[in-house]
PDB file of C-alpha atoms in Angstrom:
ATOM      1  CA  MET D1169      -0.155  -0.038  -0.063  1.00 46.00           C
ATOM      2  CA  GLY D1170       1.525   3.029  -0.739  1.00 45.00           C
ATOM      3  CA  ALA D1171       2.181   6.292   1.463  1.00 43.00           C
ATOM      4  CA  VAL D1172      -0.784   8.148   0.143  1.00 41.00           C
ATOM      5  CA  ALA D1173      -3.307   5.766   1.069  1.00 42.00           C
ATOM      6  CA  ALA D1174      -2.065   4.871   4.534  1.00 43.00           C
ATOM      7  CA  GLY D1175      -2.038   8.039   5.275  1.00 44.00           C
ATOM      8  CA  VAL D1176      -5.832   8.177   4.160  1.00 39.00           C
ATOM      9  CA  VAL D1177      -6.766   5.408   6.340  1.00 40.00           C
ATOM     10  CA  ALA D1178      -5.025   6.514   9.755  1.00 39.00           C
ATOM     11  CA  ALA D1179      -6.970   9.748   9.148  1.00 41.00           C
ATOM     12  CA  VAL D1180     -10.458   7.771   8.985  1.00 39.00           C
ATOM     13  CA  VAL D1181      -9.754   5.332  11.966  1.00 39.00           C
ATOM     14  CA  LEU D1182      -8.746   8.724  14.036  1.00 39.00           C
ATOM     15  CA  SER D1183     -11.785  10.522  13.410  1.00 45.00           C
ATOM     16  CA  GLY D1184     -14.168   7.455  13.952  1.00 47.00           C
ATOM     17  CA  CYS D1185     -12.506   7.473  17.798  1.00 44.00           C
ATOM     18  CA  GLY D1186     -13.751  10.961  18.269  1.00 47.00           C
ATOM     19  CA  SER D1187     -17.264  10.664  17.088  1.00 46.00           C
ATOM     20  CA  ASP D1188     -19.717  11.474  19.508  1.00 48.00           C
ATOM     21  CA  ASP D1189     -22.660   9.926  18.298  1.00 49.00           C
ATOM     22  CA  GLY D1190     -23.530   6.994  20.649  1.00 48.00           C
ATOM     23  CA  LYS D1191     -22.372   4.815  18.169  1.00 48.00           C
ATOM     24  CA  PRO D1192     -19.595   2.014  18.940  1.00 49.00           C
ATOM     25  CA  GLY D1193     -16.524   3.364  19.115  1.00 49.00           C
ATOM     26  CA  ALA D1194     -17.579   6.737  20.281  1.00 47.00           C
ATOM     27  CA  ALA D1195     -15.728   8.890  22.936  1.00 49.00           C
ATOM     28  CA  VAL D1196     -18.099   9.516  26.465  1.00 47.00           C
ATOM     29  CA  SER D1197     -17.872  13.238  27.390  1.00 50.00           C
ATOM     30  CA  PRO D1198     -17.006  13.753  30.835  1.00 50.00           C
ATOM     31  CA  SER D1199     -20.714  15.649  31.267  1.00 50.00           C
ATOM     32  CA  ALA D1200     -22.399  12.591  30.358  1.00 52.00           C
ATOM     33  CA  ALA D1201     -21.259  10.803  32.867  1.00 53.00           C
ATOM     34  CA  PRO D1202     -23.757   9.552  35.151  1.00 58.00           C
ATOM     35  CA  SER D1203     -23.609  11.114  38.953  1.00 56.00           C
ATOM     36  CA  THR D1204     -22.454   8.974  42.130  1.00 63.00           C
ATOM     37  CA  GLU D1205     -23.868  12.311  44.610  1.00 66.00           C
ATOM     38  CA  VAL D1206     -26.428  11.219  46.998  1.00 63.00           C
ATOM     39  CA  ALA D1207     -29.177  13.403  48.200  1.00 63.00           C
ATOM     40  CA  GLU D1208     -28.668  14.105  52.272  1.00 67.00           C
ATOM     41  CA  PRO D1209     -31.986  13.303  53.761  1.00 65.00           C
ATOM     42  CA  GLU D1210     -34.244  16.672  54.962  1.00 66.00           C
ATOM     43  CA  GLU D1211     -34.231  17.060  58.991  1.00 64.00           C
ATOM     44  CA  PRO D1212     -37.932  16.506  60.236  1.00 61.00           C
ATOM     45  CA  THR D1213     -39.521  19.569  61.293  1.00 64.00           C
ATOM     46  CA  ALA D1214     -39.847  19.871  65.218  1.00 59.00           C
ATOM     47  CA  ASP D1215     -43.409  20.752  66.298  1.00 63.00           C
ATOM     48  CA  PRO D1216     -43.343  24.038  67.622  1.00 75.00           C
ATOM     49  CA  GLU D1217     -43.776  24.459  71.771  1.00 80.00           C
ATOM     50  CA  PRO D1218     -47.609  25.668  72.548  1.00 83.00           C
ATOM     51  CA  VAL D1219     -48.014  29.011  73.951  1.00 85.00           C
ATOM     52  CA  TYR D1220     -50.110  29.098  76.794  1.00 87.00           C
ATOM     53  CA  PRO D1221     -51.629  32.749  77.704  1.00 82.00           C
ATOM     54  CA  VAL D1222     -50.607  33.938  81.038  1.00 88.00           C
ATOM     55  CA  GLY D1223     -52.807  33.567  84.243  1.00 95.00           C
ATOM     56  CA  PRO D1224     -55.832  30.447  84.933  1.00 96.00           C
ATOM     57  CA  GLU D1225     -56.499  29.802  81.498  1.00 96.00           C
ATOM     58  CA  GLY D1226     -52.990  29.288  80.277  1.00 96.00           C
ATOM     59  CA  GLU D1227     -52.519  27.059  83.506  1.00 96.00           C
ATOM     60  CA  ILE D1228     -55.342  24.720  82.971  1.00 97.00           C
ATOM     61  CA  ASP D1229     -54.781  24.361  79.217  1.00 96.00           C
ATOM     62  CA  GLU D1230     -51.391  23.240  80.140  1.00 95.00           C
ATOM     63  CA  LEU D1231     -52.015  20.710  82.622  1.00 97.00           C
ATOM     64  CA  ALA D1232     -54.986  19.311  80.089  1.00 96.00           C
ATOM     65  CA  ASP D1233     -52.240  18.892  77.844  1.00 96.00           C
ATOM     66  CA  GLU D1234     -50.052  16.697  80.182  1.00 95.00           C
ATOM     67  CA  LYS D1235     -52.518  14.889  81.129  1.00 96.00           C
ATOM     68  CA  GLY D1236     -53.798  14.137  77.652  1.00 96.00           C
ATOM     69  CA  TRP D1237     -57.364  15.077  78.549  1.00 97.00           C
ATOM     70  CA  VAL D1238     -59.754  15.136  75.728  1.00 96.00           C
ATOM     71  CA  VAL D1239     -62.222  18.383  75.191  1.00 95.00           C
ATOM     72  CA  ASP D1240     -65.443  18.685  73.307  1.00 93.00           C
ATOM     73  CA  ASP D1241     -65.265  19.448  69.655  1.00 92.00           C
ATOM     74  CA  LEU D1242     -67.712  22.302  70.498  1.00 93.00           C
ATOM     75  CA  TYR D1243     -64.607  23.947  72.629  1.00 95.00           C
ATOM     76  CA  GLU D1244     -60.921  25.354  71.495  1.00 93.00           C
ATOM     77  CA  SER D1245     -59.528  24.312  74.643  1.00 95.00           C
ATOM     78  CA  ALA D1246     -60.269  23.002  78.160  1.00 97.00           C
ATOM     79  CA  SER D1247     -60.427  26.361  79.773  1.00 97.00           C
ATOM     80  CA  GLY D1248     -62.893  27.420  77.116  1.00 96.00           C
ATOM     81  CA  PHE D1249     -64.797  24.653  78.411  1.00 97.00           C
ATOM     82  CA  VAL D1250     -64.512  25.263  82.222  1.00 98.00           C
ATOM     83  CA  GLN D1251     -65.073  28.803  81.419  1.00 97.00           C
ATOM     84  CA  ASP D1252     -68.471  27.823  79.932  1.00 97.00           C
ATOM     85  CA  ILE D1253     -69.741  26.135  82.859  1.00 97.00           C
ATOM     86  CA  CYS D1254     -68.959  28.739  85.248  1.00 97.00           C
ATOM     87  CA  ASP D1255     -71.329  30.833  83.148  1.00 96.00           C
ATOM     88  CA  SER D1256     -74.280  28.528  82.930  1.00 94.00           C
ATOM     89  CA  LEU D1257     -73.981  27.520  86.696  1.00 94.00           C
ATOM     90  CA  PRO D1258     -75.717  30.705  87.827  1.00 91.00           C
ATOM     91  CA  THR D1259     -78.815  30.253  86.218  1.00 88.00           C
ATOM     92  CA  SER D1260     -78.886  25.804  85.718  1.00 83.00           C
ATOM     93  CA  GLY D1261     -81.034  25.646  88.964  1.00 72.00           C
ATOM     94  CA  ALA D1262     -83.912  27.366  86.836  1.00 70.00           C
ATOM     95  CA  GLY D1263     -85.284  24.288  85.003  1.00 72.00           C
ATOM     96  CA  GLY D1264     -85.714  22.517  88.560  1.00 84.00           C
ATOM     97  CA  ALA D1265     -82.501  20.908  89.383  1.00 88.00           C
ATOM     98  CA  SER D1266     -79.974  21.693  91.779  1.00 92.00           C
ATOM     99  CA  ARG D1267     -76.140  22.876  90.866  1.00 94.00           C
ATOM    100  CA  PRO D1268     -74.775  19.620  91.856  1.00 94.00           C
ATOM    101  CA  GLN D1269     -77.462  17.516  89.884  1.00 92.00           C
ATOM    102  CA  TRP D1270     -77.345  19.283  86.968  1.00 92.00           C
ATOM    103  CA  LEU D1271     -73.680  19.031  86.161  1.00 94.00           C
ATOM    104  CA  ALA D1272     -74.051  15.070  87.161  1.00 91.00           C
ATOM    105  CA  GLU D1273     -77.501  14.596  85.218  1.00 86.00           C
ATOM    106  CA  SER D1274     -76.587  16.770  82.062  1.00 86.00           C
ATOM    107  CA  GLY D1275     -73.587  14.676  81.137  1.00 89.00           C
ATOM    108  CA  GLN D1276     -70.782  17.621  82.245  1.00 94.00           C
ATOM    109  CA  LEU D1277     -68.599  15.140  83.869  1.00 95.00           C
ATOM    110  CA  GLU D1278     -68.450  12.629  81.512  1.00 93.00           C
ATOM    111  CA  GLY D1279     -64.906  11.256  80.070  1.00 95.00           C
ATOM    112  CA  ASP D1280     -62.603  14.079  80.849  1.00 97.00           C
ATOM    113  CA  GLY D1281     -65.155  16.729  81.963  1.00 97.00           C
ATOM    114  CA  ALA D1282     -64.574  15.532  85.816  1.00 97.00           C
ATOM    115  CA  ALA D1283     -61.116  16.304  86.008  1.00 97.00           C
ATOM    116  CA  MET D1284     -61.359  19.450  84.330  1.00 98.00           C
ATOM    117  CA  LEU D1285     -64.168  20.922  86.178  1.00 98.00           C
ATOM    118  CA  SER D1286     -62.424  19.614  89.703  1.00 98.00           C
ATOM    119  CA  VAL D1287     -59.146  21.799  88.453  1.00 97.00           C
ATOM    120  CA  GLY D1288     -60.712  24.594  86.742  1.00 98.00           C
ATOM    121  CA  VAL D1289     -63.560  25.712  88.566  1.00 98.00           C
ATOM    122  CA  PRO D1290     -61.806  26.715  91.597  1.00 98.00           C
ATOM    123  CA  LYS D1291     -59.553  28.524  89.408  1.00 97.00           C
ATOM    124  CA  LEU D1292     -62.159  30.389  87.498  1.00 97.00           C
ATOM    125  CA  CYS D1293     -64.989  30.367  89.579  1.00 97.00           C
ATOM    126  CA  PRO D1294     -64.219  29.340  93.230  1.00 97.00           C
ATOM    127  CA  GLU D1295     -67.778  30.153  94.609  1.00 97.00           C
ATOM    128  CA  TRP D1296     -68.902  26.546  92.342  1.00 97.00           C
ATOM    129  CA  SER D1297     -66.251  24.506  93.759  1.00 97.00           C
ATOM    130  CA  LYS D1298     -68.336  22.703  96.426  1.00 97.00           C
ATOM    131  CA  ALA D1299     -71.257  22.136  93.481  1.00 96.00           C
ATOM    132  CA  VAL D1300     -68.069  20.566  91.415  1.00 97.00           C
ATOM    133  CA  LYS D1301     -67.314  18.271  94.740  1.00 97.00           C
ATOM    134  CA  GLN D1302     -70.501  17.591  95.270  1.00 96.00           C
ATOM    135  CA  ALA D1303     -71.521  16.085  91.601  1.00 95.00           C
ATOM    136  CA  VAL D1304     -68.306  14.243  91.367  1.00 96.00           C
ATOM    137  CA  ALA D1305     -68.723  13.010  94.855  1.00 96.00           C
ATOM    138  CA  GLY D1306     -72.374  11.747  93.900  1.00 91.00           C
ATOM    139  CA  LYS D1307     -73.857  12.938  96.849  1.00 91.00           C
ATOM    140  CA  TYR D1308     -75.959  15.961  96.340  1.00 92.00           C
ATOM    141  CA  GLU D1309     -79.439  17.573  96.751  1.00 91.00           C
ATOM    142  CA  ARG D1310     -82.083  16.502  94.115  1.00 92.00           C
ATOM    143  CA  TRP D1311     -84.766  19.490  93.233  1.00 93.00           C
ATOM    144  CA  PHE D1312     -87.414  18.605  90.431  1.00 94.00           C
ATOM    145  CA  GLY D1313     -89.618  20.766  88.565  1.00 93.00           C
ATOM    146  CA  ASN D1314     -92.310  20.277  86.406  1.00 94.00           C
ATOM    147  CA  GLY D1315     -93.065  17.102  85.030  1.00 94.00           C
ATOM    148  CA  THR D1316     -94.450  13.941  85.685  1.00 96.00           C
ATOM    149  CA  TYR D1317     -91.575  11.629  87.683  1.00 95.00           C
ATOM    150  CA  VAL D1318     -91.621   7.936  88.648  1.00 95.00           C
ATOM    151  CA  VAL D1319     -91.364   7.306  92.230  1.00 97.00           C
ATOM    152  CA  SER D1320     -88.367   5.169  92.898  1.00 95.00           C
ATOM    153  CA  SER D1321     -84.971   5.475  95.550  1.00 90.00           C
ATOM    154  CA  LYS D1322     -83.455   4.201  92.278  1.00 84.00           C
ATOM    155  CA  PRO D1323     -81.828   6.194  89.252  1.00 76.00           C
ATOM    156  CA  PRO D1324     -83.766   5.695  85.912  1.00 76.00           C
ATOM    157  CA  THR D1325     -82.127   2.663  84.180  1.00 76.00           C
ATOM    158  CA  ALA D1326     -80.205   2.923  80.646  1.00 73.00           C
ATOM    159  CA  GLU D1327     -83.723   1.693  78.917  1.00 80.00           C
ATOM    160  CA  GLU D1328     -85.660   4.581  81.302  1.00 78.00           C
ATOM    161  CA  ALA D1329     -83.277   7.168  80.567  1.00 73.00           C
ATOM    162  CA  GLU D1330     -83.534   6.426  76.506  1.00 77.00           C
ATOM    163  CA  GLU D1331     -87.045   7.091  77.039  1.00 82.00           C
ATOM    164  CA  ASP D1332     -87.139  10.253  79.255  1.00 83.00           C
ATOM    165  CA  VAL D1333     -88.051   8.409  82.383  1.00 87.00           C
ATOM    166  CA  VAL D1334     -87.108  10.819  85.764  1.00 88.00           C
ATOM    167  CA  THR D1335     -87.312   9.364  89.217  1.00 93.00           C
ATOM    168  CA  ILE D1336     -88.423  10.984  92.146  1.00 95.00           C
ATOM    169  CA  PRO D1337     -87.286   9.064  95.806  1.00 95.00           C
ATOM    170  CA  PRO D1338     -90.283   8.704  97.970  1.00 97.00           C
ATOM    171  CA  GLY D1339     -89.673  11.386 101.132  1.00 97.00           C
ATOM    172  CA  THR D1340     -91.571  14.805 101.841  1.00 98.00           C
ATOM    173  CA  TYR D1341     -91.061  18.243  99.536  1.00 98.00           C
ATOM    174  CA  ARG D1342     -91.762  21.423  99.836  1.00 97.00           C
ATOM    175  CA  ALA D1343     -92.245  24.244  97.012  1.00 96.00           C
ATOM    176  CA  LYS D1344     -92.026  27.732  97.746  1.00 94.00           C
ATOM    177  CA  GLY D1345     -92.379  31.160  96.007  1.00 93.00           C
ATOM    178  CA  ARG D1346     -95.296  33.028  94.626  1.00 93.00           C
ATOM    179  CA  MET D1347     -97.232  29.912  92.684  1.00 95.00           C
ATOM    180  CA  GLU D1348    -100.473  30.726  90.661  1.00 95.00           C
ATOM    181  CA  ASP D1349    -102.647  28.018  89.490  1.00 97.00           C
ATOM    182  CA  CYS D1350    -100.222  24.987  90.994  1.00 97.00           C
ATOM    183  CA  TYR D1351    -101.075  21.624  90.653  1.00 98.00           C
ATOM    184  CA  TRP D1352     -99.662  18.353  91.676  1.00 98.00           C
ATOM    185  CA  GLU D1353    -101.007  14.479  92.107  1.00 98.00           C
ATOM    186  CA  ARG D1354     -99.768  11.705  93.777  1.00 98.00           C
ATOM    187  CA  THR D1355    -100.750   8.168  91.961  1.00 98.00           C
ATOM    188  CA  SER D1356    -100.552   4.908  92.026  1.00 98.00           C
ATOM    189  CA  LYS D1357     -98.399   2.371  90.190  1.00 96.00           C
ATOM    190  CA  GLY D1358    -102.222   1.820  87.957  1.00 96.00           C
ATOM    191  CA  GLY D1359    -102.296   5.513  87.890  1.00 95.00           C
ATOM    192  CA  GLU D1360    -105.572   6.464  90.009  1.00 97.00           C
ATOM    193  CA  ILE D1361    -105.123   9.199  91.766  1.00 98.00           C
ATOM    194  CA  ILE D1362    -103.972   9.058  95.416  1.00 98.00           C
ATOM    195  CA  ASP D1363    -103.986  12.607  96.666  1.00 98.00           C
ATOM    196  CA  ASN D1364    -103.716  15.947  94.366  1.00 98.00           C
ATOM    197  CA  GLN D1365    -104.405  19.805  94.965  1.00 97.00           C
ATOM    198  CA  PHE D1366    -105.006  22.691  92.582  1.00 97.00           C
ATOM    199  CA  ALA D1367    -104.114  25.906  94.168  1.00 97.00           C
ATOM    200  CA  THR D1368    -104.513  29.387  92.343  1.00 96.00           C
ATOM    201  CA  SER D1369    -102.385  31.634  94.207  1.00 95.00           C
ATOM    202  CA  ALA D1370     -99.626  29.970  96.828  1.00 96.00           C
ATOM    203  CA  GLN D1371     -96.435  30.512  98.718  1.00 96.00           C
ATOM    204  CA  SER D1372     -95.753  27.485 100.063  1.00 97.00           C
ATOM    205  CA  ILE D1373     -96.949  23.731  99.467  1.00 97.00           C
ATOM    206  CA  THR D1374     -95.518  20.730 101.057  1.00 98.00           C
ATOM    207  CA  VAL D1375     -95.848  16.954  99.674  1.00 98.00           C
ATOM    208  CA  THR D1376     -94.635  13.844 101.364  1.00 98.00           C
ATOM    209  CA  ILE D1377     -94.350  10.939  98.206  1.00 98.00           C
ATOM    210  CA  ALA D1378     -94.755   7.888 100.416  1.00 98.00           C
ATOM    211  CA  ARG D1379     -93.017   4.562  98.582  1.00 96.00           C
ATOM    212  CA  SER D1380     -96.001   2.834  97.685  1.00 97.00           C
ATOM    213  CA  ASP D1381     -96.432   5.775  95.457  1.00 98.00           C
ATOM    214  CA  GLY D1382     -96.598   5.461  91.531  1.00 97.00           C
ATOM    215  CA  GLN D1383     -96.128   8.561  89.945  1.00 97.00           C
ATOM    216  CA  PHE D1384     -95.829  12.166  91.128  1.00 98.00           C
ATOM    217  CA  THR D1385     -96.396  15.278  88.871  1.00 98.00           C
ATOM    218  CA  ALA D1386     -96.394  18.762  89.354  1.00 97.00           C
ATOM    219  CA  GLU D1387     -97.100  21.403  86.918  1.00 97.00           C
ATOM    220  CA  ARG D1388     -96.819  25.585  87.923  1.00 96.00           C
ATOM    221  CA  CYS D1389     -95.446  24.958  91.056  1.00 95.00           C
ATOM    222  CA  GLY D1390     -91.892  26.024  90.604  1.00 92.00           C
ATOM    223  CA  VAL D1391     -89.164  23.597  92.222  1.00 94.00           C
ATOM    224  CA  TRP D1392     -89.884  20.886  94.838  1.00 96.00           C
ATOM    225  CA  LYS D1393     -86.926  20.543  97.559  1.00 95.00           C
ATOM    226  CA  PRO D1394     -86.452  17.883  99.928  1.00 96.00           C
ATOM    227  CA  VAL D1395     -87.594  18.848 103.396  1.00 96.00           C
ATOM    228  CA  LYS D1396     -84.920  17.999 105.994  1.00 84.00           C
TER     229      LYS D1396
END
């Protein structure tokens, strides 16, 4: 082979070695090499520490978080629940129930309610601390307003409660205050009237309910409280 022909062949070979079109023999540029860098994992973001208001409300909320007390969805915080009860207690007896009775029988002590009120009421409305203690202990005076009650020393069963049955223990009760057109009656278990009274105007009425009575009904007589 002549010198000229050999030079041409060599030039062609060298030209092919420098190609970057991806064909066999093509050179790999440094920029096309796969990266060996590993991405650093992101550090988890810590939850911010809760900020409690200064004062008794903050103390109640902080303790509630420490204890894991569950607050009803109606309230934004434990202190909000306690404050609502403090606002409600002054008028809670208007429906014919004593304040401890209202707390216990209206479901305010359910769940963590008893714990929150036992701690919170002395801080936000200490005048009602005794009512809370009595309600939590279950030792309180029961009052009765308008309605029909089943005479029984035992509280209503779950089935009776679902049917809105309310019991009244046998004993002597007195209604006081200005009463107009007050009517009350004691009936047997069969519904026969044992005793009754209609008072167009009265200031004090006393009734003794016997253990053998079936029901006691009162209308427009105010609140009946046990006579001690």
